[in-house]
Amino acid sequence: MKIITDPTVYGYKAETGLFIALDDFRAIPGLIRLFRNHIERQLRKATSYLEYYRGVHEAGEASSRQQTAMDRWEERVNNLKSSYKTLSEVKKIIDLK
């Protein structure tokens, strides 16, 4: 495991991140499951908030603060979905070996 500070990791402009080798994940099989479960809970929560703010927006009663909150929750949902998908793909790779 090592900390990555390279700003061009996987073609993305990245901030400081954590690199965990697949062998390390294999050594602790429940780690990915724990990560996925945590992200899944956070995703459900964020989706719930997003649906609430979308409902207010679609009713035409959203203030500018509620509109901003809706945009932030939407961004969070997208980030969490991406993380969940990545962890699912890593789990598939690890399960192959």
GROMACS .gro file of N, CA and C in nm:
model
  291
    1MET      N    1   0.085  -0.115   0.000
    1MET     CA    2   0.000   0.000   0.000
    1MET      C    3   0.090   0.123   0.000
    2LYS      N    4   0.054   0.225  -0.081
    2LYS     CA    5   0.133   0.347  -0.080
    2LYS      C    6   0.044   0.465  -0.114
    3ILE      N    7   0.091   0.580  -0.077
    3ILE     CA    8   0.018   0.704  -0.105
    3ILE      C    9   0.065   0.756  -0.240
    4ILE      N   10  -0.032   0.793  -0.325
    4ILE     CA   11  -0.002   0.843  -0.459
    4ILE      C   12  -0.023   0.993  -0.460
    5THR      N   13   0.074   1.064  -0.509
    5THR     CA   14   0.060   1.209  -0.523
    5THR      C   15   0.073   1.252  -0.668
    6ASP      N   16   0.085   1.156  -0.759
    6ASP     CA   17   0.097   1.184  -0.902
    6ASP      C   18  -0.034   1.243  -0.952
    7PRO      N   19  -0.031   1.360  -1.013
    7PRO     CA   20  -0.157   1.423  -1.054
    7PRO      C   21  -0.220   1.363  -1.179
    8THR      N   22  -0.160   1.261  -1.239
    8THR     CA   23  -0.217   1.205  -1.361
    8THR      C   24  -0.238   1.054  -1.347
    9VAL      N   25  -0.305   1.014  -1.243
    9VAL     CA   26  -0.332   0.873  -1.219
    9VAL      C   27  -0.452   0.830  -1.303
   10TYR      N   28  -0.435   0.728  -1.385
   10TYR     CA   29  -0.541   0.673  -1.469
   10TYR      C   30  -0.608   0.779  -1.557
   11GLY      N   31  -0.532   0.876  -1.598
   11GLY     CA   32  -0.586   0.977  -1.688
   11GLY      C   33  -0.671   1.083  -1.620
   12TYR      N   34  -0.682   1.078  -1.488
   12TYR     CA   35  -0.759   1.177  -1.414
   12TYR      C   36  -0.664   1.269  -1.340
   13LYS      N   37  -0.704   1.392  -1.326
   13LYS     CA   38  -0.625   1.480  -1.240
   13LYS      C   39  -0.661   1.443  -1.098
   14ALA      N   40  -0.566   1.392  -1.026
   14ALA     CA   41  -0.593   1.338  -0.893
   14ALA      C   42  -0.526   1.421  -0.785
   15GLU      N   43  -0.587   1.415  -0.670
   15GLU     CA   44  -0.523   1.469  -0.551
   15GLU      C   45  -0.451   1.353  -0.485
   16THR      N   46  -0.405   1.374  -0.365
   16THR     CA   47  -0.338   1.266  -0.294
   16THR      C   48  -0.436   1.151  -0.276
   17GLY      N   49  -0.392   1.030  -0.305
   17GLY     CA   50  -0.478   0.914  -0.294
   17GLY      C   51  -0.403   0.797  -0.234
   18LEU      N   52  -0.472   0.687  -0.223
   18LEU     CA   53  -0.415   0.568  -0.164
   18LEU      C   54  -0.417   0.456  -0.266
   19PHE      N   55  -0.303   0.395  -0.289
   19PHE     CA   56  -0.293   0.282  -0.381
   19PHE      C   57  -0.281   0.155  -0.299
   20ILE      N   58  -0.374   0.062  -0.322
   20ILE     CA   59  -0.371  -0.066  -0.252
   20ILE      C   60  -0.356  -0.175  -0.358
   21ALA      N   61  -0.250  -0.250  -0.347
   21ALA     CA   62  -0.224  -0.357  -0.443
   21ALA      C   63  -0.328  -0.467  -0.429
   22LEU      N   64  -0.356  -0.538  -0.541
   22LEU     CA   65  -0.456  -0.646  -0.537
   22LEU      C   66  -0.418  -0.756  -0.440
   23ASP      N   67  -0.290  -0.782  -0.424
   23ASP     CA   68  -0.247  -0.883  -0.328
   23ASP      C   69  -0.287  -0.846  -0.186
   24ASP      N   70  -0.281  -0.717  -0.155
   24ASP     CA   71  -0.324  -0.672  -0.022
   24ASP      C   72  -0.474  -0.694  -0.004
   25PHE      N   73  -0.552  -0.668  -0.108
   25PHE     CA   74  -0.696  -0.694  -0.100
   25PHE      C   75  -0.724  -0.843  -0.083
   26ARG      N   76  -0.649  -0.925  -0.152
   26ARG     CA   77  -0.668  -1.069  -0.141
   26ARG      C   78  -0.636  -1.120   0.000
   27ALA      N   79  -0.542  -1.055   0.066
   27ALA     CA   80  -0.504  -1.094   0.201
   27ALA      C   81  -0.616  -1.064   0.302
   28ILE      N   82  -0.698  -0.967   0.272
   28ILE     CA   83  -0.810  -0.931   0.360
   28ILE      C   84  -0.938  -0.936   0.276
   29PRO      N   85  -0.997  -1.054   0.260
   29PRO     CA   86  -1.108  -1.070   0.167
   29PRO      C   87  -1.233  -0.990   0.201
   30GLY      N   88  -1.257  -0.961   0.325
   30GLY     CA   89  -1.378  -0.888   0.361
   30GLY      C   90  -1.367  -0.738   0.346
   31LEU      N   91  -1.247  -0.688   0.313
   31LEU     CA   92  -1.226  -0.545   0.306
   31LEU      C   93  -1.310  -0.479   0.196
   32ILE      N   94  -1.311  -0.538   0.079
   32ILE     CA   95  -1.390  -0.480  -0.031
   32ILE      C   96  -1.539  -0.484   0.003
   33ARG      N   97  -1.582  -0.595   0.063
   33ARG     CA   98  -1.723  -0.606   0.101
   33ARG      C   99  -1.760  -0.495   0.200
   34LEU      N  100  -1.673  -0.468   0.296
   34LEU     CA  101  -1.698  -0.360   0.392
   34LEU      C  102  -1.704  -0.225   0.323
   35PHE      N  103  -1.610  -0.201   0.231
   35PHE     CA  104  -1.611  -0.075   0.156
   35PHE      C  105  -1.740  -0.061   0.075
   36ARG      N  106  -1.776  -0.168   0.005
   36ARG     CA  107  -1.898  -0.163  -0.078
   36ARG      C  108  -2.022  -0.140   0.007
   37ASN      N  109  -2.031  -0.209   0.120
   37ASN     CA  110  -2.147  -0.191   0.208
   37ASN      C  111  -2.157  -0.048   0.259
   38HIS      N  112  -2.044   0.008   0.297
   38HIS     CA  113  -2.044   0.145   0.346
   38HIS      C  114  -2.086   0.242   0.236
   39ILE      N  115  -2.030   0.225   0.118
   39ILE     CA  116  -2.065   0.313   0.007
   39ILE      C  117  -2.211   0.295  -0.032
   40GLU      N  118  -2.260   0.171  -0.027
   40GLU     CA  119  -2.401   0.145  -0.060
   40GLU      C  120  -2.494   0.218   0.038
   41ARG      N  121  -2.461   0.216   0.167
   41ARG     CA  122  -2.542   0.289   0.265
   41ARG      C  123  -2.540   0.439   0.239
   42GLN      N  124  -2.421   0.491   0.210
   42GLN     CA  125  -2.409   0.633   0.180
   42GLN      C  126  -2.485   0.670   0.052
   43LEU      N  127  -2.482   0.580  -0.045
   43LEU     CA  128  -2.553   0.603  -0.171
   43LEU      C  129  -2.704   0.606  -0.149
   44ARG      N  130  -2.755   0.515  -0.067
   44ARG     CA  131  -2.899   0.518  -0.037
   44ARG      C  132  -2.939   0.648   0.030
   45LYS      N  133  -2.859   0.693   0.125
   45LYS     CA  134  -2.887   0.818   0.195
   45LYS      C  135  -2.883   0.936   0.098
   46ALA      N  136  -2.779   0.943   0.017
   46ALA     CA  137  -2.765   1.054  -0.078
   46ALA      C  138  -2.877   1.053  -0.181
   47THR      N  139  -2.916   0.935  -0.226
   47THR     CA  140  -3.026   0.924  -0.323
   47THR      C  141  -3.156   0.972  -0.262
   48SER      N  142  -3.178   0.941  -0.136
   48SER     CA  143  -3.298   0.985  -0.067
   48SER      C  144  -3.305   1.138  -0.060
   49TYR      N  145  -3.193   1.200  -0.022
   49TYR     CA  146  -3.189   1.346  -0.018
   49TYR      C  147  -3.209   1.405  -0.157
   50LEU      N  148  -3.146   1.346  -0.256
   50LEU     CA  149  -3.159   1.396  -0.392
   50LEU      C  150  -3.303   1.389  -0.439
   51GLU      N  151  -3.370   1.278  -0.412
   51GLU     CA  152  -3.511   1.265  -0.451
   51GLU      C  153  -3.598   1.369  -0.381
   52TYR      N  154  -3.568   1.398  -0.254
   52TYR     CA  155  -3.644   1.500  -0.182
   52TYR      C  156  -3.628   1.636  -0.250
   53TYR      N  157  -3.504   1.675  -0.277
   53TYR     CA  158  -3.481   1.806  -0.337
   53TYR      C  159  -3.532   1.813  -0.481
   54ARG      N  160  -3.527   1.702  -0.552
   54ARG     CA  161  -3.586   1.701  -0.687
   54ARG      C  162  -3.737   1.720  -0.680
   55GLY      N  163  -3.799   1.659  -0.582
   55GLY     CA  164  -3.943   1.675  -0.565
   55GLY      C  165  -3.981   1.819  -0.538
   56VAL      N  166  -3.905   1.885  -0.452
   56VAL     CA  167  -3.930   2.027  -0.422
   56VAL      C  168  -3.908   2.109  -0.547
   57HIS      N  169  -3.802   2.077  -0.621
   57HIS     CA  170  -3.771   2.151  -0.744
   57HIS      C  171  -3.881   2.132  -0.849
   58GLU      N  172  -3.925   2.009  -0.868
   58GLU     CA  173  -4.028   1.981  -0.968
   58GLU      C  174  -4.162   2.042  -0.931
   59ALA      N  175  -4.186   2.062  -0.801
   59ALA     CA  176  -4.310   2.128  -0.758
   59ALA      C  177  -4.302   2.278  -0.780
   60GLY      N  178  -4.183   2.328  -0.814
   60GLY     CA  179  -4.166   2.470  -0.842
   60GLY      C  180  -4.152   2.554  -0.716
   61GLU      N  181  -4.121   2.492  -0.605
   61GLU     CA  182  -4.112   2.564  -0.479
   61GLU      C  183  -3.971   2.571  -0.424
   62ALA      N  184  -3.872   2.537  -0.503
   62ALA     CA  185  -3.734   2.531  -0.455
   62ALA      C  186  -3.673   2.670  -0.445
   63SER      N  187  -3.612   2.697  -0.332
   63SER     CA  188  -3.536   2.821  -0.316
   63SER      C  189  -3.399   2.800  -0.379
   64SER      N  190  -3.321   2.906  -0.384
   64SER     CA  191  -3.187   2.892  -0.443
   64SER      C  192  -3.100   2.800  -0.356
   65ARG      N  193  -3.119   2.802  -0.225
   65ARG     CA  194  -3.043   2.712  -0.138
   65ARG      C  195  -3.081   2.566  -0.162
   66GLN      N  196  -3.210   2.542  -0.184
   66GLN     CA  197  -3.255   2.406  -0.211
   66GLN      C  198  -3.205   2.359  -0.347
   67GLN      N  199  -3.199   2.448  -0.442
   67GLN     CA  200  -3.145   2.414  -0.574
   67GLN      C  201  -2.997   2.379  -0.564
   68THR      N  202  -2.924   2.458  -0.486
   68THR     CA  203  -2.782   2.430  -0.464
   68THR      C  204  -2.764   2.296  -0.394
   69ALA      N  205  -2.847   2.269  -0.294
   69ALA     CA  206  -2.839   2.142  -0.222
   69ALA      C  207  -2.868   2.026  -0.317
   70MET      N  208  -2.966   2.042  -0.405
   70MET     CA  209  -2.998   1.937  -0.501
   70MET      C  210  -2.878   1.908  -0.592
   71ASP      N  211  -2.813   2.014  -0.638
   71ASP     CA  212  -2.695   1.997  -0.724
   71ASP      C  213  -2.582   1.925  -0.650
   72ARG      N  214  -2.562   1.960  -0.523
   72ARG     CA  215  -2.456   1.895  -0.444
   72ARG      C  216  -2.488   1.747  -0.420
   73TRP      N  217  -2.613   1.716  -0.387
   73TRP     CA  218  -2.650   1.576  -0.365
   73TRP      C  219  -2.639   1.497  -0.495
   74GLU      N  220  -2.674   1.559  -0.606
   74GLU     CA  221  -2.662   1.490  -0.734
   74GLU      C  222  -2.515   1.456  -0.764
   75GLU      N  223  -2.426   1.549  -0.737
   75GLU     CA  224  -2.284   1.524  -0.757
   75GLU      C  225  -2.234   1.412  -0.665
   76ARG      N  226  -2.282   1.414  -0.539
   76ARG     CA  227  -2.242   1.310  -0.444
   76ARG      C  228  -2.292   1.174  -0.489
   77VAL      N  229  -2.417   1.167  -0.536
   77VAL     CA  230  -2.472   1.040  -0.585
   77VAL      C  231  -2.388   0.987  -0.700
   78ASN      N  232  -2.352   1.073  -0.794
   78ASN     CA  233  -2.271   1.030  -0.908
   78ASN      C  234  -2.135   0.979  -0.864
   79ASN      N  235  -2.072   1.047  -0.769
   79ASN     CA  236  -1.942   1.003  -0.718
   79ASN      C  237  -1.953   0.869  -0.647
   80LEU      N  238  -2.057   0.852  -0.566
   80LEU     CA  239  -2.075   0.726  -0.494
   80LEU      C  240  -2.105   0.611  -0.589
   81LYS      N  241  -2.184   0.637  -0.693
   81LYS     CA  242  -2.212   0.532  -0.792
   81LYS      C  243  -2.083   0.489  -0.861
   82SER      N  244  -1.999   0.585  -0.894
   82SER     CA  245  -1.872   0.553  -0.957
   82SER      C  246  -1.784   0.470  -0.865
   83SER      N  247  -1.777   0.507  -0.738
   83SER     CA  248  -1.697   0.431  -0.641
   83SER      C  249  -1.751   0.291  -0.623
   84TYR      N  250  -1.883   0.277  -0.617
   84TYR     CA  251  -1.944   0.146  -0.600
   84TYR      C  252  -1.914   0.058  -0.721
   85LYS      N  253  -1.923   0.115  -0.839
   85LYS     CA  254  -1.894   0.039  -0.961
   85LYS      C  255  -1.748  -0.006  -0.963
   86THR      N  256  -1.659   0.083  -0.925
   86THR     CA  257  -1.516   0.049  -0.921
   86THR      C  258  -1.490  -0.065  -0.824
   87LEU      N  259  -1.548  -0.059  -0.705
   87LEU     CA  260  -1.528  -0.166  -0.607
   87LEU      C  261  -1.588  -0.297  -0.655
   88SER      N  262  -1.700  -0.291  -0.726
   88SER     CA  263  -1.760  -0.413  -0.781
   88SER      C  264  -1.667  -0.477  -0.884
   89GLU      N  265  -1.605  -0.394  -0.968
   89GLU     CA  266  -1.512  -0.445  -1.068
   89GLU      C  267  -1.388  -0.506  -1.003
   90VAL      N  268  -1.338  -0.440  -0.897
   90VAL     CA  269  -1.221  -0.494  -0.825
   90VAL      C  270  -1.256  -0.627  -0.763
   91LYS      N  271  -1.376  -0.639  -0.707
   91LYS     CA  272  -1.419  -0.764  -0.644
   91LYS      C  273  -1.424  -0.876  -0.748
   92LYS      N  274  -1.472  -0.844  -0.869
   92LYS     CA  275  -1.475  -0.945  -0.976
   92LYS      C  276  -1.333  -0.992  -1.012
   93ILE      N  277  -1.241  -0.896  -1.019
   93ILE     CA  278  -1.103  -0.930  -1.052
   93ILE      C  279  -1.042  -1.020  -0.944
   94ILE      N  280  -1.065  -0.985  -0.821
   94ILE     CA  281  -1.010  -1.063  -0.710
   94ILE      C  282  -1.072  -1.201  -0.704
   95ASP      N  283  -1.202  -1.212  -0.731
   95ASP     CA  284  -1.270  -1.341  -0.726
   95ASP      C  285  -1.222  -1.435  -0.837
   96LEU      N  286  -1.167  -1.381  -0.944
   96LEU     CA  287  -1.118  -1.464  -1.054
   96LEU      C  288  -0.997  -1.545  -1.014
   97LYS      N  289  -0.918  -1.498  -0.922
   97LYS     CA  290  -0.793  -1.565  -0.887
   97LYS      C  291  -0.805  -1.637  -0.757
   0.00000   0.00000   0.00000
